[in-house]
PDB file of C-alpha atoms in Angstrom:
ATOM      1  CA  MET A   1      -1.925 -19.911  20.923  1.00  0.00           C
ATOM      2  CA  GLY A   2       0.823 -18.414  23.029  1.00  0.00           C
ATOM      3  CA  LYS A   3       1.902 -14.826  22.711  1.00  0.00           C
ATOM      4  CA  MET A   4       4.606 -14.301  20.112  1.00  0.00           C
ATOM      5  CA  LYS A   5       7.816 -12.821  21.404  1.00  0.00           C
ATOM      6  CA  THR A   6       9.161  -9.866  19.453  1.00  0.00           C
ATOM      7  CA  LEU A   7      12.896  -9.774  18.874  1.00  0.00           C
ATOM      8  CA  CYS A   8      14.787  -6.744  20.100  1.00  0.00           C
ATOM      9  CA  LEU A   9      16.285  -4.248  17.667  1.00  0.00           C
ATOM     10  CA  ALA A  10      19.810  -5.581  18.191  1.00  0.00           C
ATOM     11  CA  SER A  11      18.710  -9.131  17.397  1.00  0.00           C
ATOM     12  CA  LEU A  12      17.108  -8.071  14.143  1.00  0.00           C
ATOM     13  CA  ILE A  13      20.202  -6.135  13.108  1.00  0.00           C
ATOM     14  CA  GLY A  14      22.296  -9.178  13.942  1.00  0.00           C
ATOM     15  CA  LEU A  15      20.173 -11.289  11.612  1.00  0.00           C
ATOM     16  CA  GLY A  16      20.472  -8.677   8.887  1.00  0.00           C
ATOM     17  CA  LEU A  17      16.701  -8.310   8.759  1.00  0.00           C
ATOM     18  CA  LEU A  18      16.126  -4.694   9.714  1.00  0.00           C
ATOM     19  CA  LEU A  19      16.688  -2.716   6.533  1.00  0.00           C
ATOM     20  CA  ALA A  20      15.046   0.471   7.711  1.00  0.00           C
ATOM     21  CA  GLY A  21      12.966   1.592  10.631  1.00  0.00           C
ATOM     22  CA  PRO A  22       9.397   2.857  10.386  1.00  0.00           C
ATOM     23  CA  ALA A  23       8.927   6.201   8.712  1.00  0.00           C
ATOM     24  CA  LYS A  24       5.994   7.222  10.851  1.00  0.00           C
ATOM     25  CA  ALA A  25       3.611   6.071  13.523  1.00  0.00           C
ATOM     26  CA  ALA A  26       0.630   4.482  11.845  1.00  0.00           C
ATOM     27  CA  PRO A  27      -2.353   6.854  11.949  1.00  0.00           C
ATOM     28  CA  LYS A  28      -5.631   5.503  13.240  1.00  0.00           C
ATOM     29  CA  PRO A  29      -8.596   5.539  10.867  1.00  0.00           C
ATOM     30  CA  GLU A  30     -10.575   8.742  11.430  1.00  0.00           C
ATOM     31  CA  PHE A  31     -13.649   8.923   9.235  1.00  0.00           C
ATOM     32  CA  TRP A  32     -14.115  12.076   7.128  1.00  0.00           C
ATOM     33  CA  PRO A  33     -17.914  12.424   6.908  1.00  0.00           C
ATOM     34  CA  ILE A  34     -18.032  14.457   3.685  1.00  0.00           C
ATOM     35  CA  TRP A  35     -17.067  11.306   1.748  1.00  0.00           C
ATOM     36  CA  GLN A  36     -19.807   9.140   3.222  1.00  0.00           C
ATOM     37  CA  GLY A  37     -22.245   9.639   0.363  1.00  0.00           C
ATOM     38  CA  SER A  38     -22.576   7.270  -2.578  1.00  0.00           C
ATOM     39  CA  ALA A  39     -25.027   6.496  -5.376  1.00  0.00           C
ATOM     40  CA  PRO A  40     -25.781   2.761  -5.178  1.00  0.00           C
ATOM     41  CA  GLN A  41     -27.666   2.723  -8.482  1.00  0.00           C
ATOM     42  CA  SER A  42     -25.045   4.716 -10.391  1.00  0.00           C
ATOM     43  CA  THR A  43     -23.544   3.058 -13.468  1.00  0.00           C
ATOM     44  CA  GLN A  44     -20.934   5.780 -13.991  1.00  0.00           C
ATOM     45  CA  GLN A  45     -17.430   4.447 -14.602  1.00  0.00           C
ATOM     46  CA  VAL A  46     -14.300   6.515 -14.069  1.00  0.00           C
ATOM     47  CA  ASP A  47     -11.824   6.363 -16.951  1.00  0.00           C
ATOM     48  CA  HIS A  48      -8.496   4.977 -15.695  1.00  0.00           C
ATOM     49  CA  GLY A  49      -7.072   4.435 -19.182  1.00  0.00           C
ATOM     50  CA  ALA A  50      -4.219   6.913 -18.761  1.00  0.00           C
ATOM     51  CA  TRP A  51      -3.108   5.147 -15.587  1.00  0.00           C
ATOM     52  CA  ALA A  52      -3.273   1.794 -17.387  1.00  0.00           C
ATOM     53  CA  ARG A  53      -1.041   3.112 -20.167  1.00  0.00           C
ATOM     54  CA  PHE A  54       1.468   4.510 -17.678  1.00  0.00           C
ATOM     55  CA  LEU A  55       1.672   1.196 -15.823  1.00  0.00           C
ATOM     56  CA  ALA A  56       2.049  -0.748 -19.065  1.00  0.00           C
ATOM     57  CA  ARG A  57       5.051   1.374 -20.039  1.00  0.00           C
ATOM     58  CA  TYR A  58       6.877   1.818 -16.761  1.00  0.00           C
ATOM     59  CA  LEU A  59       6.015  -0.989 -14.337  1.00  0.00           C
ATOM     60  CA  VAL A  60       8.470  -3.899 -14.280  1.00  0.00           C
ATOM     61  CA  PRO A  61       6.862  -7.083 -12.890  1.00  0.00           C
ATOM     62  CA  GLY A  62       8.849  -8.793 -10.155  1.00  0.00           C
ATOM     63  CA  GLN A  63       9.945 -12.391 -10.520  1.00  0.00           C
ATOM     64  CA  ALA A  64       9.803 -15.189  -7.932  1.00  0.00           C
ATOM     65  CA  GLY A  65       8.291 -13.064  -5.180  1.00  0.00           C
ATOM     66  CA  GLU A  66      10.373  -9.968  -5.852  1.00  0.00           C
ATOM     67  CA  PRO A  67       8.501  -6.634  -5.850  1.00  0.00           C
ATOM     68  CA  ASN A  68       7.140  -4.928  -8.926  1.00  0.00           C
ATOM     69  CA  LEU A  69       9.334  -1.945  -9.807  1.00  0.00           C
ATOM     70  CA  VAL A  70       8.735   1.396 -11.518  1.00  0.00           C
ATOM     71  CA  ARG A  71      11.137   2.891 -14.070  1.00  0.00           C
ATOM     72  CA  TYR A  72      10.826   6.426 -12.714  1.00  0.00           C
ATOM     73  CA  GLY A  73      13.994   7.576 -14.438  1.00  0.00           C
ATOM     74  CA  ALA A  74      12.668   6.543 -17.848  1.00  0.00           C
ATOM     75  CA  VAL A  75       9.366   8.446 -17.698  1.00  0.00           C
ATOM     76  CA  SER A  76       9.152  10.831 -20.650  1.00  0.00           C
ATOM     77  CA  ALA A  77       7.957  14.413 -20.372  1.00  0.00           C
ATOM     78  CA  ALA A  78       4.912  13.491 -22.447  1.00  0.00           C
ATOM     79  CA  ASP A  79       3.981  10.571 -20.204  1.00  0.00           C
ATOM     80  CA  ARG A  80       4.513  12.632 -17.083  1.00  0.00           C
ATOM     81  CA  ALA A  81       2.150  15.243 -18.537  1.00  0.00           C
ATOM     82  CA  ALA A  82      -0.346  12.478 -19.326  1.00  0.00           C
ATOM     83  CA  LEU A  83      -0.136  11.259 -15.731  1.00  0.00           C
ATOM     84  CA  GLN A  84      -0.785  14.789 -14.493  1.00  0.00           C
ATOM     85  CA  GLY A  85      -3.727  14.971 -16.877  1.00  0.00           C
ATOM     86  CA  TYR A  86      -5.080  11.763 -15.367  1.00  0.00           C
ATOM     87  CA  LEU A  87      -4.812  13.225 -11.871  1.00  0.00           C
ATOM     88  CA  ASP A  88      -6.522  16.394 -13.078  1.00  0.00           C
ATOM     89  CA  SER A  89      -9.365  14.283 -14.470  1.00  0.00           C
ATOM     90  CA  LEU A  90      -9.787  12.492 -11.135  1.00  0.00           C
ATOM     91  CA  ALA A  91      -9.872  15.821  -9.313  1.00  0.00           C
ATOM     92  CA  VAL A  92     -13.116  16.815 -11.061  1.00  0.00           C
ATOM     93  CA  VAL A  93     -14.973  13.537 -10.494  1.00  0.00           C
ATOM     94  CA  ALA A  94     -18.088  13.868  -8.330  1.00  0.00           C
ATOM     95  CA  VAL A  95     -17.031  11.020  -6.068  1.00  0.00           C
ATOM     96  CA  THR A  96     -20.203  10.835  -3.998  1.00  0.00           C
ATOM     97  CA  GLY A  97     -22.120  10.302  -7.243  1.00  0.00           C
ATOM     98  CA  LEU A  98     -20.372   6.955  -7.768  1.00  0.00           C
ATOM     99  CA  ASN A  99     -21.403   3.596  -6.379  1.00  0.00           C
ATOM    100  CA  ARG A 100     -19.269   2.150  -3.582  1.00  0.00           C
ATOM    101  CA  ALA A 101     -17.319  -0.291  -5.766  1.00  0.00           C
ATOM    102  CA  GLU A 102     -16.421   2.467  -8.219  1.00  0.00           C
ATOM    103  CA  GLN A 103     -15.419   4.736  -5.317  1.00  0.00           C
ATOM    104  CA  LYS A 104     -13.097   2.135  -3.835  1.00  0.00           C
ATOM    105  CA  ALA A 105     -11.260   1.726  -7.141  1.00  0.00           C
ATOM    106  CA  TYR A 106     -11.156   5.496  -7.588  1.00  0.00           C
ATOM    107  CA  TRP A 107      -9.481   6.146  -4.239  1.00  0.00           C
ATOM    108  CA  ILE A 108      -6.932   3.335  -4.619  1.00  0.00           C
ATOM    109  CA  ASN A 109      -5.911   4.497  -8.091  1.00  0.00           C
ATOM    110  CA  LEU A 110      -5.762   8.114  -6.960  1.00  0.00           C
ATOM    111  CA  TYR A 111      -3.500   7.193  -4.049  1.00  0.00           C
ATOM    112  CA  ASN A 112      -1.132   5.183  -6.210  1.00  0.00           C
ATOM    113  CA  ALA A 113      -0.962   7.695  -9.061  1.00  0.00           C
ATOM    114  CA  LEU A 114      -0.324  10.524  -6.581  1.00  0.00           C
ATOM    115  CA  THR A 115       2.475   8.526  -4.992  1.00  0.00           C
ATOM    116  CA  VAL A 116       4.134   7.929  -8.354  1.00  0.00           C
ATOM    117  CA  MET A 117       3.787  11.602  -9.280  1.00  0.00           C
ATOM    118  CA  THR A 118       5.282  12.622  -5.931  1.00  0.00           C
ATOM    119  CA  ILE A 119       8.321  10.458  -6.628  1.00  0.00           C
ATOM    120  CA  LEU A 120       8.630  11.921 -10.126  1.00  0.00           C
ATOM    121  CA  ASP A 121       8.469  15.434  -8.673  1.00  0.00           C
ATOM    122  CA  HIS A 122      11.471  14.677  -6.443  1.00  0.00           C
ATOM    123  CA  TYR A 123      13.376  12.177  -8.569  1.00  0.00           C
ATOM    124  CA  PRO A 124      16.125  11.083  -8.155  1.00  0.00           C
ATOM    125  CA  VAL A 125      15.465  10.159  -4.543  1.00  0.00           C
ATOM    126  CA  ALA A 126      16.706   7.118  -2.631  1.00  0.00           C
ATOM    127  CA  SER A 127      13.588   6.691  -0.523  1.00  0.00           C
ATOM    128  CA  ILE A 128      10.132   8.184  -0.235  1.00  0.00           C
ATOM    129  CA  ARG A 129      11.050   8.955   3.381  1.00  0.00           C
ATOM    130  CA  ASN A 130      13.424  11.620   2.090  1.00  0.00           C
ATOM    131  CA  ILE A 131      10.464  13.669   0.836  1.00  0.00           C
ATOM    132  CA  LYS A 132       9.343  15.669   3.845  1.00  0.00           C
ATOM    133  CA  SER A 133       5.883  16.848   4.869  1.00  0.00           C
ATOM    134  CA  GLY A 134       7.348  19.053   7.606  1.00  0.00           C
ATOM    135  CA  TRP A 135      10.190  19.344  10.096  1.00  0.00           C
ATOM    136  CA  PHE A 136       9.127  16.316  12.121  1.00  0.00           C
ATOM    137  CA  SER A 137       7.256  14.383   9.437  1.00  0.00           C
ATOM    138  CA  PRO A 138       9.466  12.111   7.329  1.00  0.00           C
ATOM    139  CA  GLY A 139       7.768  11.165   4.110  1.00  0.00           C
ATOM    140  CA  PRO A 140       5.189  13.034   2.007  1.00  0.00           C
ATOM    141  CA  TRP A 141       2.089  11.488   3.533  1.00  0.00           C
ATOM    142  CA  ASP A 142       0.763  14.699   5.086  1.00  0.00           C
ATOM    143  CA  LEU A 143       1.357  16.936   2.066  1.00  0.00           C
ATOM    144  CA  LYS A 144      -1.834  18.245   0.459  1.00  0.00           C
ATOM    145  CA  LEU A 145      -1.375  16.944  -3.079  1.00  0.00           C
ATOM    146  CA  ILE A 146      -4.736  17.350  -4.795  1.00  0.00           C
ATOM    147  CA  LYS A 147      -8.092  19.077  -4.399  1.00  0.00           C
ATOM    148  CA  VAL A 148     -11.182  16.911  -4.950  1.00  0.00           C
ATOM    149  CA  ASP A 149     -14.655  18.393  -4.736  1.00  0.00           C
ATOM    150  CA  GLY A 150     -13.276  21.442  -2.922  1.00  0.00           C
ATOM    151  CA  SER A 151     -11.282  19.496  -0.327  1.00  0.00           C
ATOM    152  CA  GLU A 152      -7.503  19.350  -0.297  1.00  0.00           C
ATOM    153  CA  LEU A 153      -6.276  15.810   0.234  1.00  0.00           C
ATOM    154  CA  SER A 154      -3.077  14.164   1.399  1.00  0.00           C
ATOM    155  CA  LEU A 155      -2.110  10.519   1.018  1.00  0.00           C
ATOM    156  CA  ASN A 156      -2.879  10.046   4.706  1.00  0.00           C
ATOM    157  CA  ASP A 157      -6.336  11.533   4.166  1.00  0.00           C
ATOM    158  CA  ILE A 158      -7.079   9.062   1.386  1.00  0.00           C
ATOM    159  CA  GLU A 159      -5.849   6.006   3.246  1.00  0.00           C
ATOM    160  CA  HIS A 160      -6.782   6.725   6.855  1.00  0.00           C
ATOM    161  CA  ARG A 161      -9.794   9.056   6.584  1.00  0.00           C
ATOM    162  CA  ILE A 162     -11.490   7.510   3.561  1.00  0.00           C
ATOM    163  CA  LEU A 163     -10.392   4.017   2.513  1.00  0.00           C
ATOM    164  CA  ARG A 164      -9.864   2.374   5.893  1.00  0.00           C
ATOM    165  CA  PRO A 165     -12.847   3.811   7.799  1.00  0.00           C
ATOM    166  CA  ILE A 166     -15.365   3.420   4.973  1.00  0.00           C
ATOM    167  CA  TRP A 167     -14.518  -0.093   3.791  1.00  0.00           C
ATOM    168  CA  HIS A 168     -12.943  -1.740   6.857  1.00  0.00           C
ATOM    169  CA  ASP A 169     -11.028  -4.010   4.473  1.00  0.00           C
ATOM    170  CA  ASN A 170      -7.528  -4.934   5.610  1.00  0.00           C
ATOM    171  CA  ARG A 171      -6.645  -5.856   2.032  1.00  0.00           C
ATOM    172  CA  ILE A 172      -6.433  -2.125   1.316  1.00  0.00           C
ATOM    173  CA  HIS A 173      -2.935  -2.375   2.796  1.00  0.00           C
ATOM    174  CA  TYR A 174      -2.063  -4.614  -0.154  1.00  0.00           C
ATOM    175  CA  ALA A 175      -3.512  -2.140  -2.664  1.00  0.00           C
ATOM    176  CA  VAL A 176      -2.037   1.259  -1.767  1.00  0.00           C
ATOM    177  CA  ASN A 177       1.626   1.435  -2.682  1.00  0.00           C
ATOM    178  CA  CYS A 178       4.287   3.439  -0.830  1.00  0.00           C
ATOM    179  CA  ALA A 179       6.926   3.351  -3.601  1.00  0.00           C
ATOM    180  CA  SER A 180       9.223   1.182  -1.476  1.00  0.00           C
ATOM    181  CA  LEU A 181      10.769  -2.260  -1.868  1.00  0.00           C
ATOM    182  CA  GLY A 182       9.123  -3.447   1.343  1.00  0.00           C
ATOM    183  CA  CYS A 183       5.644  -2.435   0.237  1.00  0.00           C
ATOM    184  CA  PRO A 184       2.987  -4.671  -1.325  1.00  0.00           C
ATOM    185  CA  ASN A 185       3.082  -4.608  -5.098  1.00  0.00           C
ATOM    186  CA  LEU A 186       1.877  -1.757  -7.225  1.00  0.00           C
ATOM    187  CA  GLN A 187      -0.450  -3.790  -9.418  1.00  0.00           C
ATOM    188  CA  PRO A 188       0.208  -3.751 -13.189  1.00  0.00           C
ATOM    189  CA  GLU A 189      -3.316  -2.610 -13.968  1.00  0.00           C
ATOM    190  CA  PRO A 190      -5.715  -0.056 -12.493  1.00  0.00           C
ATOM    191  CA  PHE A 191      -8.340  -1.075  -9.978  1.00  0.00           C
ATOM    192  CA  THR A 192     -11.898  -1.028 -11.303  1.00  0.00           C
ATOM    193  CA  ALA A 193     -15.274  -1.909  -9.857  1.00  0.00           C
ATOM    194  CA  ALA A 194     -15.084  -5.146 -11.845  1.00  0.00           C
ATOM    195  CA  ASN A 195     -11.588  -6.306 -10.881  1.00  0.00           C
ATOM    196  CA  SER A 196     -11.026  -4.909  -7.372  1.00  0.00           C
ATOM    197  CA  GLU A 197     -11.779  -8.174  -5.574  1.00  0.00           C
ATOM    198  CA  GLU A 198      -9.420 -10.086  -7.839  1.00  0.00           C
ATOM    199  CA  LEU A 199      -6.625  -7.530  -7.414  1.00  0.00           C
ATOM    200  CA  LEU A 200      -7.073  -7.287  -3.638  1.00  0.00           C
ATOM    201  CA  GLU A 201      -6.879 -11.066  -3.296  1.00  0.00           C
ATOM    202  CA  ARG A 202      -3.896 -11.215  -5.649  1.00  0.00           C
ATOM    203  CA  GLY A 203      -2.108  -8.482  -3.732  1.00  0.00           C
ATOM    204  CA  ALA A 204      -2.656 -10.254  -0.420  1.00  0.00           C
ATOM    205  CA  ARG A 205      -1.399 -13.607  -1.676  1.00  0.00           C
ATOM    206  CA  GLU A 206       1.600 -12.091  -3.447  1.00  0.00           C
ATOM    207  CA  TYR A 207       2.683 -10.215  -0.361  1.00  0.00           C
ATOM    208  CA  VAL A 208       2.094 -12.840   2.299  1.00  0.00           C
ATOM    209  CA  ASN A 209       4.015 -15.407   0.251  1.00  0.00           C
ATOM    210  CA  SER A 210       6.974 -13.129  -0.451  1.00  0.00           C
ATOM    211  CA  ARG A 211       9.893 -12.439   1.859  1.00  0.00           C
ATOM    212  CA  ARG A 212       8.518  -8.921   2.228  1.00  0.00           C
ATOM    213  CA  GLY A 213       5.384 -10.233   3.901  1.00  0.00           C
ATOM    214  CA  ALA A 214       6.326 -13.262   5.969  1.00  0.00           C
ATOM    215  CA  HIS A 215       9.249 -15.661   6.003  1.00  0.00           C
ATOM    216  CA  PHE A 216      11.323 -17.707   8.395  1.00  0.00           C
ATOM    217  CA  ASN A 217      14.985 -17.042   9.122  1.00  0.00           C
ATOM    218  CA  GLY A 218      15.826 -20.316  10.758  1.00  0.00           C
ATOM    219  CA  ALA A 219      13.280 -20.621  13.559  1.00  0.00           C
ATOM    220  CA  THR A 220      12.571 -16.891  13.638  1.00  0.00           C
ATOM    221  CA  LEU A 221       9.425 -15.586  11.952  1.00  0.00           C
ATOM    222  CA  VAL A 222      10.089 -12.300  10.173  1.00  0.00           C
ATOM    223  CA  LEU A 223       7.005 -10.251   9.317  1.00  0.00           C
ATOM    224  CA  SER A 224       6.470  -7.032   7.446  1.00  0.00           C
ATOM    225  CA  SER A 225       6.185  -4.068   9.771  1.00  0.00           C
ATOM    226  CA  ILE A 226       2.758  -3.500   8.208  1.00  0.00           C
ATOM    227  CA  TYR A 227       1.455  -6.211  10.536  1.00  0.00           C
ATOM    228  CA  ASP A 228       2.868  -4.312  13.508  1.00  0.00           C
ATOM    229  CA  TRP A 229       1.811  -0.801  12.480  1.00  0.00           C
ATOM    230  CA  TYR A 230      -1.696  -1.897  11.481  1.00  0.00           C
ATOM    231  CA  GLN A 231      -2.238  -4.839  13.798  1.00  0.00           C
ATOM    232  CA  ALA A 232      -5.676  -3.434  14.647  1.00  0.00           C
ATOM    233  CA  ASP A 233      -6.733  -4.070  11.042  1.00  0.00           C
ATOM    234  CA  PHE A 234      -5.547  -7.681  11.169  1.00  0.00           C
ATOM    235  CA  GLY A 235      -7.555  -8.953  14.097  1.00  0.00           C
ATOM    236  CA  GLY A 236      -6.075  -6.666  16.754  1.00  0.00           C
ATOM    237  CA  SER A 237      -3.591  -9.219  18.091  1.00  0.00           C
ATOM    238  CA  GLU A 238      -0.625 -11.352  17.099  1.00  0.00           C
ATOM    239  CA  THR A 239      -3.005 -14.302  16.944  1.00  0.00           C
ATOM    240  CA  GLY A 240      -5.192 -12.363  14.526  1.00  0.00           C
ATOM    241  CA  VAL A 241      -2.197 -11.535  12.348  1.00  0.00           C
ATOM    242  CA  LEU A 242      -1.169 -15.195  12.199  1.00  0.00           C
ATOM    243  CA  SER A 243      -4.708 -16.226  11.296  1.00  0.00           C
ATOM    244  CA  HIS A 244      -4.756 -13.679   8.479  1.00  0.00           C
ATOM    245  CA  LEU A 245      -1.389 -14.860   7.194  1.00  0.00           C
ATOM    246  CA  GLN A 246      -2.459 -18.502   7.238  1.00  0.00           C
ATOM    247  CA  HIS A 247      -5.530 -17.649   5.175  1.00  0.00           C
ATOM    248  CA  TYR A 248      -3.364 -16.374   2.313  1.00  0.00           C
ATOM    249  CA  ALA A 249      -0.219 -18.454   2.789  1.00  0.00           C
ATOM    250  CA  ASP A 250       0.812 -21.223   0.437  1.00  0.00           C
ATOM    251  CA  PRO A 251       0.603 -24.694   2.056  1.00  0.00           C
ATOM    252  CA  ALA A 252       4.239 -24.926   3.200  1.00  0.00           C
ATOM    253  CA  LEU A 253       4.197 -21.504   4.868  1.00  0.00           C
ATOM    254  CA  ALA A 254       0.728 -22.073   6.328  1.00  0.00           C
ATOM    255  CA  ALA A 255       1.937 -25.287   7.949  1.00  0.00           C
ATOM    256  CA  ARG A 256       4.808 -23.483   9.678  1.00  0.00           C
ATOM    257  CA  LEU A 257       2.531 -20.668  10.825  1.00  0.00           C
ATOM    258  CA  ASN A 258      -0.021 -23.073  12.302  1.00  0.00           C
ATOM    259  CA  GLY A 259       0.318 -22.895  16.072  1.00  0.00           C
ATOM    260  CA  PHE A 260       3.499 -20.825  15.885  1.00  0.00           C
ATOM    261  CA  GLN A 261       4.659 -19.583  19.301  1.00  0.00           C
ATOM    262  CA  GLY A 262       8.315 -18.789  18.729  1.00  0.00           C
ATOM    263  CA  ASP A 263      10.383 -15.666  18.233  1.00  0.00           C
ATOM    264  CA  ALA A 264       9.177 -13.089  15.723  1.00  0.00           C
ATOM    265  CA  GLY A 265      10.410  -9.747  14.488  1.00  0.00           C
ATOM    266  CA  TYR A 266       9.376  -7.048  12.051  1.00  0.00           C
ATOM    267  CA  ALA A 267      11.298  -5.558   9.143  1.00  0.00           C
ATOM    268  CA  TYR A 268      10.648  -3.141   6.285  1.00  0.00           C
ATOM    269  CA  ASP A 269      12.701  -1.946   3.333  1.00  0.00           C
ATOM    270  CA  TRP A 270      12.120   1.736   2.557  1.00  0.00           C
ATOM    271  CA  ARG A 271      14.420   1.893  -0.468  1.00  0.00           C
ATOM    272  CA  LEU A 272      12.740   3.188  -3.617  1.00  0.00           C
ATOM    273  CA  ASN A 273      10.956   0.567  -5.738  1.00  0.00           C
ATOM    274  CA  ALA A 274      13.045   1.341  -8.811  1.00  0.00           C
ATOM    275  CA  PRO A 275      15.272  -0.959 -10.907  1.00  0.00           C
TER     276      PRO A 275
END
């Protein structure tokens, strides 16, 4: 397969495809050893019921490939308090005492619930990028948002120091939600040890087969910037990205991706995922 050519910035703007530039350089996975431990024989299950109730009330499922949305402006004081209570309950979980499957679900749900709470703390806001971690850090990803087992954690810590380096599963990019229209869907139910595989596969297929993930504008292939920022997680090359996309693509899209060697560009929509 030939090397894909990446369209220049001006070309993307001309096609109307570049809705917003990247908020940050993608961090590399850097393993945090204190989270290495697990209890393979543990049958303990973390209660994600409060998160399930929040999602049932405030998540609006997208139609025909459109993203799932969150009704941030409608969240009641009582439900916001319940969400904070859920986060408080996760903060006291002995994570290393869980089995690996339970841990994976725990970290994904924690990430997503923290992201929603961060938006609520700053709402109304047009984009998560408007919430700053510091002078030169657009977005809240480096803010220490919660303390778990004595360690203060940011969203970047959870994604890049725990989830990515422990599980080496590129589908994690379809599970953690950045509260933006260009992001993979926030799933309408919590992750659990029992349903994680199903939700990860669903998230991958939903995203790849939506305009957010991959689509053609004429002869030009337009990909989510996720596949640029995290190319190392998708085979480490453009060929690897295309192979990954073909695996999840519906037949018509897969046929167009097969052997593709034309022009390609990346785009991402950082507007808030709200109705």
